[in-house]
Amino acid sequence: MRAARLIRLVLLLQSRPSMTGAELARQLEVSERTVARDVLALSEAGVPVYADRGRSGGYRLVGGYRTRLTGLGRTEAEALFLSGVPSALREMGLADVASAARLKVAAALRPELSDAPAAAAQRFHLDAPGWWQPAETPELLPAIADAVWDDRLLTARYRRRDAEVERQLEPYGLVLKAGVWYLAARADGDFRTYRVDRFTAVTAGENRFPRSDAFDLPSFWEHQAEKFARSLLRERVRLRLTAEGVRRLPHITDRTAARESVEAAGAPDARGLLTVTLPVESLDVAYEQLLTLGPEAEVLDPPPLRARFAEAAARGAKLYGTGGEAP
C-alpha cells in the first residue's frame, strides 16, 4: 500500500512544477504529516525531492528528474478508458487504478502537453446518474465487475417479481443507464439483461468462460433498450393534433413511437389537424403526458381517457373562465 502511494507521489510531482503538502495530502488521501514522512523516505531512497520552505512553499523534483515508472498495467489501461465516468469507477472499485493510470499518462507527456489532462477535465464532464434520483451503489457491483473483467462464471441469486431464482451466468458486460446498473450475461445459451440491484448473492467460480467474439455490448444494449421500451407500450390512444401538438409530441412521450405514429397518419385534414394512433404505456401515463399538450391535442379514443380529459377541461374552464373568482 505504501509503495503504491510513494509511486503516486512521485508521479504527481513529475506532472507539475511543484505541489504543497496540503495538495499532495488531498490527492493521496492521507495527512500532511504522512506526506512529509513519505517525502523523507523518497529522499533517503535517492529520489531528488526538494522541499521549498515558507508560506508559498511546497515539494518539487530537482533537476528535471523523470521516473521510468510510466508503463501502464493491463487493468490500468482498461480503467483509463472509463475515466470519463468517475462515479462509475468508484462504484466498481476502480477509482485508484484509474487514478494511477492517469498519473502515468500525465508523467509520460512532453512538458508542453502537461496541462492537457487538466484542460480537458475542466471543459468536459459526464454525469451519468439521472436527475432527482438518489445515487445508490448496488452492494454486489464490485464483485460482479471483477467477474466481468476476468470472464469468470457467476453463480447468482436474482430477485424476480416475488421470488428468487438461481442462475449460472456468463457475465459479458455492465451498462450504466440513468444511474441504474445492468448486467448483460449469457444464461442457458441466451443473452439477457439483469438489473444489478436485484442480485441478492453472487459467487464467482474459478472457471472462465469462452467469450464470444461476435458479442458487441453497445449493439446488444441498443437492441435490448429498444425492445424494452417497446414492451412497455401496451395501450393505444387516438389523438387529433394541431401542428404545434405534432411538434411537441416527441418531447412528452416515446420519441420513436411518436415519430412512427405521425408518419403513419398521412396528411393533415382541411383544418390542418392530424389524427394519429399513439402507443402508450398505460392510460394513466398517457393522461399525465398528453395533459401537457393542453389545447394542442384532442383525445378521441378510448372513451374513458376522453372522459378524463373532458373533466379536466371543464375544471380548467371553471378556474379560468371569465365568470370565475380569483382565489
Coordinates of C-alpha atoms in Angstrom, one line a residue:
M1 CA 0.0 0.0 0.0
R2 CA 2.8 2.5 1.0
A3 CA 4.9 1.6 -2.1
A4 CA 2.0 2.4 -4.4
R5 CA 1.4 5.7 -2.6
L6 CA 5.1 6.6 -2.9
I7 CA 4.9 5.9 -6.7
R8 CA 1.8 8.1 -7.0
L9 CA 3.6 10.9 -5.0
V10 CA 6.5 10.8 -7.5
L11 CA 4.2 10.8 -10.5
L12 CA 2.2 13.7 -9.0
L13 CA 5.3 15.8 -8.6
Q14 CA 6.5 14.8 -12.0
S15 CA 3.3 16.0 -13.6
R16 CA 3.5 19.5 -12.0
P17 CA 6.2 22.1 -11.2
S18 CA 5.5 21.9 -7.5
M19 CA 2.7 20.9 -5.1
T20 CA 2.1 21.9 -1.5
G21 CA 1.8 19.4 1.3
A22 CA -1.9 20.1 1.6
E23 CA -2.4 19.4 -2.2
L24 CA -0.5 16.1 -2.0
A25 CA -2.3 15.1 1.1
R26 CA -5.7 15.7 -0.6
Q27 CA -4.7 13.8 -3.7
L28 CA -3.2 10.8 -1.8
E29 CA -6.0 10.9 0.9
V30 CA -3.5 11.0 3.8
S31 CA -2.4 13.6 6.3
E32 CA 0.3 16.2 5.6
R33 CA 2.4 14.5 8.3
T34 CA 2.3 11.3 6.2
V35 CA 3.3 13.3 3.1
A36 CA 6.3 14.7 5.0
R37 CA 7.3 11.2 6.0
D38 CA 6.9 9.8 2.5
V39 CA 9.0 12.7 1.1
L40 CA 11.7 11.9 3.6
A41 CA 11.6 8.2 2.6
L42 CA 11.9 9.1 -1.1
S43 CA 14.9 11.3 -0.4
E44 CA 16.6 8.6 1.5
A45 CA 16.0 6.2 -1.4
G46 CA 17.7 8.6 -3.8
V47 CA 14.7 10.4 -5.4
P48 CA 15.6 14.1 -5.5
V49 CA 12.6 15.6 -3.8
Y50 CA 13.1 19.2 -2.6
A51 CA 11.0 21.0 0.0
D52 CA 10.6 24.7 -0.5
R53 CA 10.1 26.5 2.8
G54 CA 7.8 29.4 3.5
R55 CA 4.1 30.3 3.0
S56 CA 4.2 29.6 -0.7
G57 CA 6.5 26.6 -0.4
G58 CA 5.8 23.0 -1.4
Y59 CA 7.5 20.0 -2.8
R60 CA 9.2 19.6 -6.2
L61 CA 11.5 17.3 -8.1
V62 CA 15.0 18.6 -8.7
G63 CA 16.8 18.9 -12.0
G64 CA 14.0 17.7 -14.3
Y65 CA 14.0 14.2 -12.7
R66 CA 11.8 11.8 -14.6
T67 CA 10.8 8.4 -13.3
R68 CA 10.5 5.5 -15.7
L69 CA 7.5 4.1 -13.8
T70 CA 5.2 5.1 -16.6
G71 CA 4.3 1.7 -18.1
L72 CA 0.6 1.0 -17.9
G73 CA -0.5 -2.3 -16.4
R74 CA -3.4 -4.1 -18.1
T75 CA -6.0 -3.1 -15.5
E76 CA -4.8 0.5 -15.5
A77 CA -5.0 0.7 -19.3
E78 CA -8.6 -0.7 -19.3
A79 CA -9.7 1.6 -16.5
L80 CA -8.2 4.6 -18.3
F81 CA -10.8 4.2 -21.0
L82 CA -13.5 4.5 -18.3
S83 CA -12.0 7.6 -16.6
G84 CA -14.6 9.9 -18.1
V85 CA -17.2 8.4 -15.7
P86 CA -15.7 8.9 -12.3
S87 CA -18.9 7.8 -10.4
A88 CA -18.9 4.5 -12.3
L89 CA -15.2 3.9 -11.5
R90 CA -15.9 4.4 -7.8
E91 CA -18.8 2.1 -7.8
M92 CA -16.9 -0.7 -9.5
G93 CA -13.9 -0.2 -7.2
L94 CA -11.6 1.0 -9.9
A95 CA -11.0 4.7 -8.9
D96 CA -7.5 4.1 -7.6
V97 CA -6.5 2.1 -10.6
A98 CA -7.7 4.8 -13.0
S99 CA -6.0 7.5 -10.9
A100 CA -2.7 5.7 -11.2
A101 CA -3.2 5.2 -15.0
R102 CA -4.0 8.9 -15.5
L103 CA -0.9 9.9 -13.5
K104 CA 1.3 7.6 -15.6
V105 CA 0.0 9.1 -18.8
A106 CA 0.5 12.6 -17.4
A107 CA 4.0 11.8 -16.4
A108 CA 4.8 10.4 -19.9
L109 CA 3.6 13.6 -21.7
R110 CA 6.0 16.1 -23.0
P111 CA 6.3 19.2 -20.8
E112 CA 4.4 21.4 -23.3
L113 CA 1.5 19.0 -23.1
S114 CA 1.4 18.6 -19.3
D115 CA -1.7 20.7 -18.9
A116 CA -3.7 18.7 -21.5
P117 CA -5.5 16.4 -18.9
A118 CA -6.5 19.3 -16.7
A119 CA -7.6 21.3 -19.7
A120 CA -9.9 18.5 -20.9
A121 CA -11.3 17.8 -17.4
Q122 CA -12.2 21.5 -17.0
R123 CA -14.1 21.5 -20.3
F124 CA -15.9 18.2 -20.5
H125 CA -17.6 16.1 -17.8
L126 CA -20.0 13.2 -18.0
D127 CA -22.7 12.9 -15.2
A128 CA -24.2 9.5 -15.6
P129 CA -27.0 9.3 -12.9
G130 CA -30.4 10.8 -13.7
W131 CA -31.9 13.8 -12.1
W132 CA -33.9 13.6 -8.9
Q133 CA -32.7 10.0 -8.2
P134 CA -30.6 9.0 -5.2
A135 CA -27.3 7.7 -6.3
E136 CA -27.2 4.2 -4.7
T137 CA -24.4 1.8 -5.4
P138 CA -25.5 -1.9 -5.6
E139 CA -23.6 -3.7 -2.9
L140 CA -22.6 -6.6 -5.2
L141 CA -21.5 -4.4 -8.1
P142 CA -17.7 -4.6 -7.4
A143 CA -17.8 -8.5 -7.2
I144 CA -19.8 -8.6 -10.5
A145 CA -17.4 -6.1 -12.1
D146 CA -14.5 -8.3 -11.1
A147 CA -16.2 -11.3 -12.8
V148 CA -16.8 -9.3 -15.9
W149 CA -13.2 -8.3 -16.2
D150 CA -11.9 -11.8 -15.6
D151 CA -14.6 -13.6 -17.7
R152 CA -15.4 -15.8 -14.7
L153 CA -18.6 -17.8 -14.4
L154 CA -21.0 -16.5 -11.8
T155 CA -23.5 -18.3 -9.6
A156 CA -26.1 -15.7 -8.8
R157 CA -29.3 -15.4 -7.0
Y158 CA -31.7 -12.9 -8.6
R159 CA -34.9 -11.3 -7.3
R160 CA -37.6 -11.6 -9.9
R161 CA -41.1 -10.4 -9.0
D162 CA -42.0 -12.1 -5.7
A163 CA -39.5 -14.9 -6.0
E164 CA -35.7 -15.5 -6.1
V165 CA -34.1 -17.7 -8.7
E166 CA -30.6 -19.0 -9.0
R167 CA -28.7 -18.8 -12.3
Q168 CA -25.4 -19.8 -13.8
L169 CA -24.3 -16.7 -15.7
E170 CA -21.6 -15.8 -18.1
P171 CA -21.1 -12.1 -17.3
Y172 CA -20.3 -10.2 -20.5
G173 CA -20.6 -6.6 -19.7
L174 CA -22.0 -3.8 -17.4
V175 CA -24.1 -0.9 -18.5
L176 CA -24.9 2.2 -16.5
K177 CA -28.2 3.8 -17.7
A178 CA -29.6 6.8 -15.9
G179 CA -28.0 5.9 -12.6
V180 CA -29.0 2.2 -12.8
W181 CA -26.6 -0.6 -13.4
Y182 CA -27.4 -3.6 -15.7
L183 CA -25.5 -6.8 -16.4
A184 CA -25.5 -8.3 -19.9
A185 CA -25.0 -12.0 -19.4
R186 CA -25.5 -15.3 -21.2
A187 CA -27.6 -17.9 -19.4
D188 CA -28.7 -21.2 -20.9
G189 CA -27.2 -20.1 -24.2
D190 CA -29.2 -16.9 -24.4
F191 CA -28.1 -13.3 -23.8
R192 CA -30.2 -11.5 -21.2
T193 CA -30.2 -8.3 -19.2
Y194 CA -30.3 -8.2 -15.4
R195 CA -30.6 -5.2 -13.0
V196 CA -27.6 -5.4 -10.7
D197 CA -29.6 -4.1 -7.7
R198 CA -31.8 -7.2 -7.9
F199 CA -29.0 -9.6 -7.3
T200 CA -29.1 -10.9 -3.7
A201 CA -25.9 -13.1 -3.9
V202 CA -23.1 -13.8 -6.3
T203 CA -20.2 -16.2 -6.3
A204 CA -17.5 -16.1 -8.9
G205 CA -16.1 -19.5 -9.7
E206 CA -12.5 -20.4 -10.6
N207 CA -13.5 -21.4 -14.2
R208 CA -13.5 -18.9 -17.0
F209 CA -16.0 -19.0 -19.9
P210 CA -15.0 -18.6 -23.6
R211 CA -16.2 -15.1 -24.6
S212 CA -17.9 -15.0 -27.9
D213 CA -16.1 -12.7 -30.4
A214 CA -19.5 -11.9 -32.1
F215 CA -20.9 -10.2 -28.9
D216 CA -20.9 -6.4 -29.1
L217 CA -22.0 -4.8 -25.9
P218 CA -23.1 -1.4 -27.4
S219 CA -25.2 -3.1 -30.1
F220 CA -26.7 -5.6 -27.7
W221 CA -27.7 -2.8 -25.3
E222 CA -29.2 -0.7 -28.1
H223 CA -31.3 -3.6 -29.2
Q224 CA -32.4 -4.5 -25.6
A225 CA -33.2 -0.9 -24.7
E226 CA -35.4 -0.5 -27.8
K227 CA -37.1 -3.9 -27.1
F228 CA -37.7 -3.0 -23.5
A229 CA -39.2 0.4 -24.4
R230 CA -41.5 -1.2 -27.0
S231 CA -42.6 -3.8 -24.4
L232 CA -43.9 -1.0 -22.2
L233 CA -46.2 0.4 -24.8
R234 CA -49.2 -1.9 -24.3
E235 CA -52.1 0.6 -24.9
R236 CA -53.2 2.7 -27.9
V237 CA -54.8 6.1 -27.9
R238 CA -56.2 8.1 -30.8
L239 CA -55.5 11.8 -30.9
R240 CA -56.3 14.8 -33.1
L241 CA -53.2 17.1 -33.1
T242 CA -52.6 20.7 -34.2
A243 CA -49.3 21.4 -35.9
E244 CA -47.8 22.6 -32.6
G245 CA -49.1 19.3 -31.0
V246 CA -47.3 17.3 -33.7
R247 CA -44.1 19.2 -33.0
R248 CA -44.3 18.7 -29.2
L249 CA -45.4 15.1 -29.2
P250 CA -41.9 13.5 -29.3
H251 CA -40.9 15.6 -26.3
I252 CA -43.5 14.2 -24.0
T253 CA -43.7 10.5 -24.9
D254 CA -41.6 7.8 -26.5
R255 CA -39.8 9.5 -29.4
T256 CA -39.8 6.5 -31.8
A257 CA -43.5 5.8 -31.1
A258 CA -44.4 9.4 -31.7
R259 CA -42.4 9.7 -34.9
E260 CA -43.9 6.4 -36.3
S261 CA -47.4 7.3 -35.4
V262 CA -47.1 10.7 -37.1
E263 CA -45.6 9.2 -40.2
A264 CA -48.3 6.6 -40.4
A265 CA -51.1 9.2 -40.1
G266 CA -50.6 10.7 -43.5
A267 CA -51.6 14.3 -44.3
P268 CA -53.5 16.7 -42.0
D269 CA -57.2 17.4 -42.7
A270 CA -58.6 20.6 -44.2
R271 CA -58.3 22.3 -40.8
G272 CA -54.6 21.4 -40.5
L273 CA -55.3 18.8 -37.8
L274 CA -53.6 15.4 -37.8
T275 CA -55.2 12.2 -36.4
V276 CA -52.7 9.7 -35.0
T277 CA -52.9 6.4 -33.2
L278 CA -50.2 6.5 -30.5
P279 CA -48.8 3.5 -28.5
V280 CA -48.6 4.4 -24.7
E281 CA -47.5 2.6 -21.6
S282 CA -50.9 2.9 -19.9
L283 CA -54.0 5.2 -19.9
D284 CA -52.8 6.8 -16.6
V285 CA -49.4 7.5 -18.1
A286 CA -51.0 8.8 -21.3
Y287 CA -53.2 11.2 -19.3
E288 CA -50.1 12.6 -17.4
Q289 CA -48.2 13.0 -20.7
L290 CA -50.9 14.3 -23.0
L291 CA -52.2 16.8 -20.4
T292 CA -49.1 18.9 -21.0
L293 CA -50.2 19.5 -24.6
G294 CA -53.3 21.3 -23.5
P295 CA -55.4 22.5 -26.4
E296 CA -52.9 21.3 -29.0
A297 CA -54.3 17.7 -28.6
E298 CA -57.8 16.3 -28.5
V299 CA -58.2 12.7 -27.2
L300 CA -60.7 10.8 -29.4
D301 CA -60.3 7.2 -28.1
P302 CA -60.6 5.3 -25.8
P303 CA -63.7 6.8 -24.3
P304 CA -62.6 6.6 -20.6
L305 CA -59.5 8.6 -21.4
R306 CA -61.5 11.2 -23.4
A307 CA -63.9 11.5 -20.4
R308 CA -61.0 12.3 -18.1
F309 CA -59.7 15.0 -20.4
A310 CA -63.3 16.4 -20.7
E311 CA -63.5 16.6 -16.9
A312 CA -60.0 18.2 -16.7
A313 CA -61.1 20.8 -19.4
A314 CA -64.3 21.6 -17.5
R315 CA -62.4 22.1 -14.3
G316 CA -59.9 24.3 -16.1
A317 CA -62.7 26.4 -17.7
K318 CA -64.3 26.8 -14.2
L319 CA -60.9 28.1 -12.8
Y320 CA -60.0 30.4 -15.7
G321 CA -63.4 31.3 -17.1
T322 CA -64.4 35.0 -17.1
G323 CA -67.1 34.3 -14.5
G324 CA -64.7 32.7 -12.1
E325 CA -63.3 34.4 -9.0
A326 CA -59.6 34.6 -8.3
P327 CA -58.6 32.6 -5.2

